[in-house]
Amino acid sequence: MTTIVDAPWFYWAVGVAVGLPVCLVTLTELHNALLRRDSVLARPVHLVRNYILPLGALLILLVQGMQISGETTPVRIVATVFGFVVLVLLLSGLNATLFQGAPEGTWRKRIPSIFLDVARFVLIALGVGLIFAYIWGANVGGLFAALGVSSIVLGLALQNSVGQIISGLLVLFEQPFQLGDWLETPSGSGKVVEVNWRATHIDTGGGMLIMPNSVLAAASFTNFSRPPSTHSLSVDTVFAVDDPPDDVIRMLNRVAAMLPQLRAGSAPGSVHLGAVRYSTSIPLASPADDYSAKTQFLRWVWYASRRAGLHLDEAEDEFETSERLQTSLRIIAPTLRLNRAEQEALLPYARLARYGTGEYLQYAGDVPRRMIFIVNGCVSLVAAASDGVHIPIRTLEAGDFLGQTALTREPVPASAFALDEVTVLLIKRDHIEELTARKPVLLQDFGHAIEERRASVQRALAAAGE
């Protein structure tokens, strides 16, 4: 007599009854752990737990437990669904393990999406073919042969177009540039704003340049953004042959160091190219700053060269005339309490200078050697916070002054830069000391100004939470 233990379905049924709950609990805990770690493997485990495991258990029960033939339609339907889910798991698992978790900079991370799409299509075609061949008994060999012949014919007909696409895909795979990089190509230069399987879109500043990837693959181009933090702008200038080269180089470096586009932690450099030519190398964070940095540098050099007595483009500066000096002294006379005779006496010791918009007249922490009196234009007085942000204190206009701590040999508490073109009168410390020695009230005025500026800086920093 045959017992139930000897039945062919018994062990299969017991295995499913015990194994299915254990595997479901195990996979549930594993899935929750992967979710907490935000792992890319959570989705494949979810597919196994919710679909593959139950379908596999059902298929075992139908074929082994209930002894239903695999040729019946219900079994084939369950097997087909199981095969499709396994195919989805295969695609999801390969994508998660090979590409989603790939480290930055590796070939797996750089591979173009179209390659992945083609690979998925091939796997799906093979999977569907195997399902129909082994489960439904379909003859898929003829279909694959027909597809192969059709592909050859289509490839021969479109070999030029396909060749261009493949060349472009190879460029994408190598990735010699990324979004945001600056390229110089035979057709133009600009910033890469879009890259797809067919073309690269470059913003030239005057329009959008659409470069087929096949053209880039066959041509040479320069990537100004690779390697990072190496881009520099070179600006050439011309000075008079009698200008001392060392003085010119110091002035050029000083102006370049003030540029807001200068890359953090870098320093500009200038060289004498011989005769009257000089070249200044300005490190920048991005080629996008080239135009603004060059125009601002050349504008500031125009003002700085005249203040330094140098001759940019071999030109003479005829701004400082006796009439302008007298007019300027009359403007600042109330500030210095000067009468007509004292103005005439101070005339030989005063100098006129001009600053361009954005140029700094003084930096916080510097010990001035002269006083600066504003004749025309506006100057912003600012304090620097710990994070480098400028905190406005006040705006100085005609008749105001800077550098009053030249009398006490103390650092100035605030920086000052020109809001527009500013004309100033410069008087050295010695002559200011002579004036204050004759005018004790003037010394008191400067003392009050020093204390008032220091208090203003402290109030501004306190208001900013410094």
Coordinates of C-alpha atoms in Angstrom, one line a residue:
M1 CA 0.0 0.0 0.0
T2 CA 1.4 3.4 -1.0
T3 CA 1.5 6.0 1.7
I4 CA 1.2 9.7 1.3
V5 CA 4.9 10.1 1.9
D6 CA 5.6 8.0 -1.1
A7 CA 3.4 10.2 -3.4
P8 CA 5.5 11.9 -6.1
W9 CA 3.9 15.3 -5.3
F10 CA 4.5 15.2 -1.5
Y11 CA 8.1 16.5 -1.2
W12 CA 7.4 19.2 -3.8
A13 CA 4.3 20.4 -1.9
V14 CA 6.2 20.3 1.4
G15 CA 9.1 22.2 -0.1
V16 CA 6.9 24.9 -1.5
A17 CA 4.9 25.1 1.8
V18 CA 8.0 25.5 3.9
G19 CA 10.4 27.2 1.5
L20 CA 8.0 29.9 0.1
P21 CA 7.3 31.6 3.5
V22 CA 10.9 31.4 4.6
C23 CA 12.1 32.9 1.3
L24 CA 9.4 35.6 1.5
V25 CA 10.4 36.6 5.0
T26 CA 14.1 36.6 4.1
L27 CA 13.7 38.7 1.0
T28 CA 11.4 41.1 2.8
E29 CA 14.1 41.8 5.4
L30 CA 16.7 42.1 2.7
H31 CA 14.5 44.5 0.7
N32 CA 13.9 46.7 3.7
A33 CA 17.7 46.8 4.5
L34 CA 18.5 47.8 0.9
L35 CA 15.8 50.5 1.0
R36 CA 17.4 52.0 4.2
R37 CA 20.7 52.0 2.4
D38 CA 19.1 53.5 -0.7
S39 CA 20.7 50.7 -2.7
V40 CA 20.1 50.2 -6.5
L41 CA 19.5 46.5 -5.8
A42 CA 16.3 47.1 -3.9
R43 CA 14.2 47.0 -7.1
P44 CA 15.6 43.6 -8.3
V45 CA 15.0 42.1 -4.9
H46 CA 11.4 43.5 -4.9
L47 CA 10.8 41.7 -8.3
V48 CA 12.1 38.4 -6.9
R49 CA 10.0 38.6 -3.7
N50 CA 6.7 39.8 -5.3
Y51 CA 6.6 38.1 -8.6
I52 CA 9.3 35.5 -9.4
L53 CA 9.1 33.6 -6.2
P54 CA 5.3 33.2 -6.1
L55 CA 5.1 32.4 -9.9
G56 CA 7.9 29.9 -9.5
A57 CA 6.1 28.3 -6.6
L58 CA 2.9 28.2 -8.6
L59 CA 4.6 26.6 -11.6
I60 CA 6.2 23.9 -9.3
L61 CA 2.8 23.1 -7.8
L62 CA 1.1 22.8 -11.2
V63 CA 3.8 20.6 -12.8
Q64 CA 5.2 18.6 -9.9
G65 CA 2.5 18.9 -7.3
M66 CA -0.6 18.4 -9.4
Q67 CA 1.2 16.5 -12.2
I68 CA -0.3 18.7 -14.9
S69 CA 1.5 18.4 -18.2
G70 CA 3.6 21.3 -19.4
E71 CA 1.9 21.2 -22.8
T72 CA -1.4 22.4 -21.3
T73 CA -2.4 26.0 -21.8
P74 CA -2.6 27.1 -18.1
V75 CA 0.9 25.8 -17.5
R76 CA 2.2 27.6 -20.6
I77 CA 0.6 30.9 -19.6
V78 CA 2.1 30.7 -16.1
A79 CA 5.5 29.8 -17.6
T80 CA 5.3 32.6 -20.1
V81 CA 4.5 35.2 -17.3
F82 CA 7.4 33.7 -15.3
G83 CA 9.8 34.0 -18.2
F84 CA 8.8 37.6 -18.8
V85 CA 9.3 38.5 -15.2
V86 CA 12.7 36.8 -15.2
L87 CA 13.6 38.8 -18.3
V88 CA 12.6 42.0 -16.5
L89 CA 14.7 40.9 -13.5
L90 CA 17.7 40.3 -15.8
L91 CA 17.4 43.8 -17.4
S92 CA 16.9 45.5 -14.0
G93 CA 19.7 43.6 -12.3
L94 CA 22.2 44.3 -15.1
N95 CA 21.3 48.0 -15.1
A96 CA 21.6 48.2 -11.3
T97 CA 24.9 46.3 -10.9
L98 CA 26.7 47.5 -14.0
F99 CA 25.6 51.1 -14.6
Q100 CA 23.5 52.7 -11.8
G101 CA 26.2 51.9 -9.2
A102 CA 29.1 52.7 -11.4
P103 CA 31.8 55.1 -10.0
E104 CA 32.2 58.5 -11.6
G105 CA 34.7 58.6 -14.4
T106 CA 34.5 54.9 -15.3
W107 CA 33.5 53.5 -18.7
R108 CA 30.3 52.2 -17.2
K109 CA 29.3 55.7 -16.2
R110 CA 30.2 57.2 -19.5
I111 CA 28.5 54.7 -21.8
P112 CA 25.8 56.5 -23.9
S113 CA 22.2 55.8 -23.2
I114 CA 21.6 54.6 -26.8
F115 CA 24.0 51.7 -26.3
L116 CA 22.0 50.7 -23.3
D117 CA 18.7 50.9 -25.3
V118 CA 20.2 48.7 -28.1
A119 CA 21.4 46.2 -25.5
R120 CA 18.0 46.1 -23.8
F121 CA 16.3 45.6 -27.2
V122 CA 18.7 42.7 -28.1
L123 CA 18.1 41.0 -24.7
I124 CA 14.4 41.4 -25.0
A125 CA 14.3 40.0 -28.5
L126 CA 16.4 37.0 -27.4
G127 CA 14.3 36.4 -24.3
V128 CA 11.0 36.6 -26.1
G129 CA 12.4 34.2 -28.8
L130 CA 13.5 31.7 -26.2
I131 CA 10.1 31.9 -24.4
F132 CA 8.2 31.3 -27.6
A133 CA 10.6 28.5 -28.7
Y134 CA 10.8 26.5 -25.5
I135 CA 7.4 27.1 -24.0
W136 CA 5.1 27.4 -27.0
G137 CA 7.2 25.4 -29.4
A138 CA 7.3 28.1 -32.0
N139 CA 9.9 28.1 -34.8
V140 CA 11.7 31.4 -34.3
G141 CA 14.8 30.4 -36.4
G142 CA 13.2 31.6 -39.6
L143 CA 12.2 34.9 -38.1
F144 CA 15.7 35.6 -36.8
A145 CA 17.1 34.7 -40.2
A146 CA 14.7 37.1 -42.0
L147 CA 15.6 39.8 -39.5
G148 CA 19.3 39.2 -40.1
V149 CA 19.0 39.5 -43.9
S150 CA 16.8 42.6 -43.6
S151 CA 19.4 44.1 -41.3
I152 CA 22.2 43.5 -43.8
V153 CA 20.2 45.0 -46.6
L154 CA 19.2 48.0 -44.5
G155 CA 22.8 48.5 -43.3
L156 CA 24.1 48.6 -46.9
A157 CA 21.5 51.1 -48.0
L158 CA 22.1 53.4 -45.0
Q159 CA 25.8 52.8 -44.5
N160 CA 26.8 56.5 -44.7
S161 CA 24.1 57.6 -42.2
V162 CA 24.8 54.6 -39.9
G163 CA 28.5 55.3 -40.1
Q164 CA 28.0 58.9 -39.0
I165 CA 25.8 57.8 -36.1
I166 CA 28.4 55.2 -34.9
S167 CA 31.2 57.8 -35.1
G168 CA 29.1 60.1 -33.0
L169 CA 28.3 57.3 -30.5
L170 CA 32.1 56.6 -30.2
V171 CA 32.6 60.3 -29.3
L172 CA 29.9 60.1 -26.7
F173 CA 31.4 56.9 -25.3
E174 CA 34.8 58.5 -24.9
Q175 CA 33.4 61.7 -23.5
P176 CA 36.2 64.1 -24.2
F177 CA 33.9 66.9 -23.1
Q178 CA 30.8 67.3 -20.8
L179 CA 28.0 69.7 -20.3
G180 CA 29.4 73.1 -19.3
D181 CA 32.8 72.6 -21.0
W182 CA 34.1 75.2 -23.4
L183 CA 35.2 74.0 -26.8
E184 CA 37.0 75.6 -29.7
T185 CA 36.1 73.8 -32.9
P186 CA 36.9 74.5 -36.6
S187 CA 33.3 76.0 -36.9
G188 CA 33.3 78.1 -33.7
S189 CA 33.8 78.1 -30.0
G190 CA 31.5 78.3 -27.0
K191 CA 29.9 76.4 -24.1
V192 CA 28.5 72.9 -24.5
V193 CA 24.8 73.0 -23.4
E194 CA 23.4 69.8 -24.8
V195 CA 24.8 66.4 -26.1
N196 CA 22.7 63.8 -27.7
W197 CA 23.4 60.7 -29.8
R198 CA 23.4 62.8 -33.0
A199 CA 24.8 66.2 -32.3
T200 CA 26.5 68.5 -29.8
H201 CA 24.9 71.9 -29.1
I202 CA 27.4 74.7 -28.5
D203 CA 26.3 78.2 -27.2
T204 CA 28.7 80.6 -29.0
G205 CA 27.2 83.7 -27.4
G206 CA 25.9 84.8 -30.7
G207 CA 23.7 81.8 -31.5
M208 CA 23.5 78.0 -31.1
L209 CA 26.1 76.0 -33.1
I210 CA 24.8 72.5 -33.9
M211 CA 27.8 70.2 -34.5
P212 CA 27.2 66.6 -35.7
N213 CA 29.1 64.2 -33.4
S214 CA 30.5 62.6 -36.5
V215 CA 32.1 65.9 -37.4
L216 CA 33.6 66.2 -34.0
A217 CA 34.9 62.6 -34.2
A218 CA 36.8 63.4 -37.4
A219 CA 38.1 66.8 -36.4
S220 CA 40.5 68.3 -33.8
F221 CA 39.0 70.5 -31.2
T222 CA 40.3 72.2 -28.0
N223 CA 38.6 71.7 -24.6
F224 CA 39.4 74.8 -22.5
S225 CA 37.8 73.2 -19.4
R226 CA 40.1 70.1 -19.2
P227 CA 41.9 69.6 -17.0
P228 CA 39.9 71.8 -14.5
S229 CA 41.4 74.9 -12.9
T230 CA 44.0 75.4 -15.7
H231 CA 42.3 78.0 -17.9
S232 CA 44.1 81.3 -18.2
L233 CA 43.5 84.4 -20.2
S234 CA 46.4 86.1 -22.0
V235 CA 46.1 89.9 -22.6
D236 CA 48.8 91.8 -24.6
T237 CA 49.5 95.5 -23.9
V238 CA 51.9 98.1 -25.4
F239 CA 53.8 100.7 -23.4
A240 CA 56.4 103.3 -24.3
V241 CA 59.9 102.1 -24.8
D242 CA 61.2 104.4 -22.0
D243 CA 58.8 103.0 -19.4
P244 CA 60.8 100.8 -17.0
P245 CA 59.8 97.1 -17.6
D246 CA 59.7 96.3 -13.9
D247 CA 57.4 99.2 -13.1
V248 CA 55.1 98.1 -15.9
I249 CA 55.0 94.5 -14.8
R250 CA 54.3 95.4 -11.2
M251 CA 51.4 97.7 -12.3
L252 CA 49.9 95.0 -14.6
N253 CA 50.1 92.3 -11.9
R254 CA 48.6 94.7 -9.3
V255 CA 45.6 95.5 -11.6
A256 CA 45.1 91.8 -12.6
A257 CA 45.1 90.8 -9.0
M258 CA 42.1 93.1 -8.3
L259 CA 39.9 91.5 -11.0
P260 CA 36.8 89.8 -9.5
Q261 CA 37.0 87.1 -12.1
L262 CA 40.4 85.9 -10.9
R263 CA 40.4 82.3 -9.9
A264 CA 40.6 81.8 -6.2
G265 CA 44.0 80.9 -4.8
S266 CA 45.8 81.9 -8.0
A267 CA 48.1 84.8 -9.0
P268 CA 48.5 86.6 -12.3
G269 CA 51.8 86.9 -14.1
S270 CA 53.2 89.4 -16.6
V271 CA 56.2 89.2 -18.9
H272 CA 58.1 91.6 -21.1
L273 CA 58.0 90.4 -24.7
G274 CA 60.6 92.8 -25.9
A275 CA 60.5 96.3 -27.3
V276 CA 57.2 97.8 -26.2
R277 CA 55.0 94.6 -25.8
Y278 CA 53.9 92.9 -22.6
S279 CA 51.7 89.9 -21.9
T280 CA 49.7 89.2 -18.8
S281 CA 48.4 85.8 -17.9
I282 CA 45.2 85.9 -15.8
P283 CA 44.0 82.6 -14.2
L284 CA 40.2 82.3 -14.5
A285 CA 37.7 79.8 -13.2
S286 CA 35.9 79.5 -16.6
P287 CA 36.3 80.6 -20.2
A288 CA 32.9 82.3 -19.7
D289 CA 34.8 85.0 -17.8
D290 CA 37.2 85.8 -20.7
Y291 CA 35.4 88.7 -22.2
S292 CA 34.4 90.5 -19.0
A293 CA 37.9 89.9 -17.5
K294 CA 39.7 91.3 -20.5
T295 CA 37.5 94.4 -20.9
Q296 CA 37.7 95.2 -17.2
F297 CA 41.5 94.6 -17.1
L298 CA 42.2 96.9 -20.1
R299 CA 39.9 99.6 -18.6
W300 CA 41.6 99.5 -15.2
V301 CA 45.1 99.4 -16.8
W302 CA 44.2 102.6 -18.6
Y303 CA 43.6 104.4 -15.3
A304 CA 46.4 102.6 -13.4
S305 CA 49.1 103.4 -16.0
R306 CA 48.3 107.1 -15.9
R307 CA 48.4 107.1 -12.1
A308 CA 51.8 105.3 -12.2
G309 CA 53.2 107.8 -14.8
L310 CA 53.4 105.0 -17.5
H311 CA 52.5 105.4 -21.1
L312 CA 49.9 102.8 -22.2
D313 CA 49.9 102.5 -26.1
E314 CA 52.7 105.1 -26.0
A315 CA 50.2 107.8 -25.2
E316 CA 50.9 110.9 -23.1
D317 CA 48.5 111.8 -20.2
E318 CA 47.6 115.5 -20.3
F319 CA 44.9 115.3 -17.7
E320 CA 46.8 116.9 -14.8
T321 CA 47.0 120.6 -15.6
S322 CA 47.5 123.7 -13.4
E323 CA 44.0 124.8 -13.9
R324 CA 42.5 121.4 -12.9
L325 CA 44.7 121.4 -9.8
Q326 CA 43.6 124.8 -8.7
T327 CA 40.0 123.9 -9.3
S328 CA 40.4 120.7 -7.3
L329 CA 42.0 122.5 -4.4
R330 CA 39.1 125.0 -4.3
I331 CA 36.7 122.0 -4.0
I332 CA 38.6 120.5 -1.0
A333 CA 39.6 123.8 0.6
P334 CA 36.6 123.8 3.1
T335 CA 37.7 120.3 4.2
L336 CA 41.3 121.4 4.9
R337 CA 40.3 124.9 6.1
L338 CA 42.5 126.5 3.4
N339 CA 42.5 130.1 2.4
R340 CA 43.6 131.3 -1.0
A341 CA 47.2 131.8 -0.1
E342 CA 47.4 128.3 1.5
Q343 CA 45.9 126.8 -1.6
E344 CA 48.6 128.4 -3.7
A345 CA 51.3 127.1 -1.3
L346 CA 49.9 123.6 -1.4
L347 CA 49.6 123.5 -5.2
P348 CA 53.1 122.1 -5.9
Y349 CA 52.6 119.1 -3.5
A350 CA 49.2 118.0 -4.7
R351 CA 48.6 115.4 -7.4
L352 CA 45.5 114.6 -9.5
A353 CA 44.5 111.0 -10.3
R354 CA 41.6 109.1 -11.7
Y355 CA 40.1 105.7 -10.8
G356 CA 37.8 103.6 -13.0
T357 CA 34.5 102.1 -11.9
G358 CA 35.1 99.3 -9.5
E359 CA 38.7 100.1 -8.8
Y360 CA 39.8 100.1 -5.2
L361 CA 41.2 103.3 -3.7
Q362 CA 42.2 101.6 -0.5
Y363 CA 42.1 98.2 1.2
A364 CA 41.2 97.5 4.8
G365 CA 44.3 96.8 6.9
D366 CA 46.6 99.0 4.7
V367 CA 48.6 101.8 6.3
P368 CA 48.2 104.7 4.0
R369 CA 51.2 107.0 3.2
R370 CA 49.0 109.8 1.8
M371 CA 45.5 111.2 2.1
I372 CA 43.0 111.0 -0.8
F373 CA 40.5 113.8 -1.3
I374 CA 37.5 113.2 -3.6
V375 CA 37.1 115.9 -6.2
N376 CA 34.5 114.3 -8.5
G377 CA 32.5 111.0 -8.5
C378 CA 31.3 108.7 -5.7
V379 CA 33.2 106.1 -3.6
S380 CA 31.7 103.3 -1.6
L381 CA 33.1 102.6 1.9
V382 CA 32.7 98.9 2.8
A383 CA 33.7 96.6 5.6
A384 CA 34.7 92.9 4.9
A385 CA 32.8 90.2 6.7
S386 CA 34.5 86.9 7.7
D387 CA 33.0 85.2 4.6
G388 CA 34.4 87.9 2.3
V389 CA 31.1 89.6 1.7
H390 CA 31.3 93.4 1.5
I391 CA 29.1 95.3 4.0
P392 CA 28.3 98.9 2.8
I393 CA 29.1 101.6 5.4
R394 CA 28.5 104.9 3.5
T395 CA 29.0 106.6 0.2
L396 CA 31.7 109.3 -0.1
E397 CA 31.3 112.3 -2.5
A398 CA 33.2 115.4 -3.5
G399 CA 34.9 117.0 -0.5
D400 CA 35.1 113.7 1.5
F401 CA 38.5 112.1 2.1
L402 CA 40.2 108.7 2.7
G403 CA 43.4 107.6 4.3
Q404 CA 43.1 109.8 7.4
T405 CA 45.0 107.2 9.5
A406 CA 48.1 108.2 7.5
L407 CA 48.6 110.7 10.4
T408 CA 48.5 108.0 13.1
R409 CA 50.3 105.3 11.1
E410 CA 47.4 102.9 11.7
P411 CA 45.7 100.5 9.3
V412 CA 42.5 101.8 7.7
P413 CA 39.4 99.9 9.0
A414 CA 37.5 99.8 5.8
S415 CA 38.0 99.3 2.0
A416 CA 36.8 101.8 -0.6
F417 CA 36.1 101.4 -4.3
A418 CA 34.9 103.7 -7.1
L419 CA 31.2 103.6 -8.0
D420 CA 31.9 105.5 -11.2
E421 CA 34.9 107.4 -12.6
V422 CA 36.4 109.2 -9.7
T423 CA 38.9 112.1 -9.7
V424 CA 40.9 112.5 -6.5
L425 CA 43.6 114.8 -5.1
L426 CA 46.5 113.1 -3.5
I427 CA 48.6 114.8 -0.8
K428 CA 51.4 113.0 1.0
R429 CA 51.5 112.5 4.7
D430 CA 54.3 115.0 5.4
H431 CA 52.4 117.9 3.9
I432 CA 49.2 116.9 5.8
E433 CA 51.2 116.8 9.0
E434 CA 52.5 120.4 8.3
L435 CA 48.9 121.6 7.8
T436 CA 47.7 120.0 11.1
A437 CA 50.7 121.4 13.0
R438 CA 49.6 124.9 12.0
K439 CA 45.8 124.1 12.4
P440 CA 45.0 122.2 15.6
V441 CA 41.3 122.3 14.7
L442 CA 42.1 120.4 11.5
L443 CA 43.8 117.7 13.6
Q444 CA 40.7 117.4 15.7
D445 CA 38.6 117.1 12.6
F446 CA 40.7 114.2 11.4
G447 CA 40.7 112.6 14.8
H448 CA 36.9 112.7 14.9
A449 CA 36.8 111.2 11.4
I450 CA 39.0 108.3 12.4
E451 CA 36.8 107.5 15.4
E452 CA 33.6 107.9 13.5
R453 CA 34.8 105.6 10.6
R454 CA 36.0 103.0 13.1
A455 CA 32.6 103.1 15.0
S456 CA 30.7 102.9 11.6
V457 CA 32.7 99.7 10.7
Q458 CA 31.9 98.1 14.1
R459 CA 28.2 99.0 13.8
A460 CA 28.0 97.5 10.3
L461 CA 29.8 94.3 11.3
A462 CA 27.6 93.9 14.4
A463 CA 24.4 94.4 12.3
A464 CA 25.6 91.7 10.0
G465 CA 26.1 89.3 12.9
E466 CA 29.9 89.4 12.8

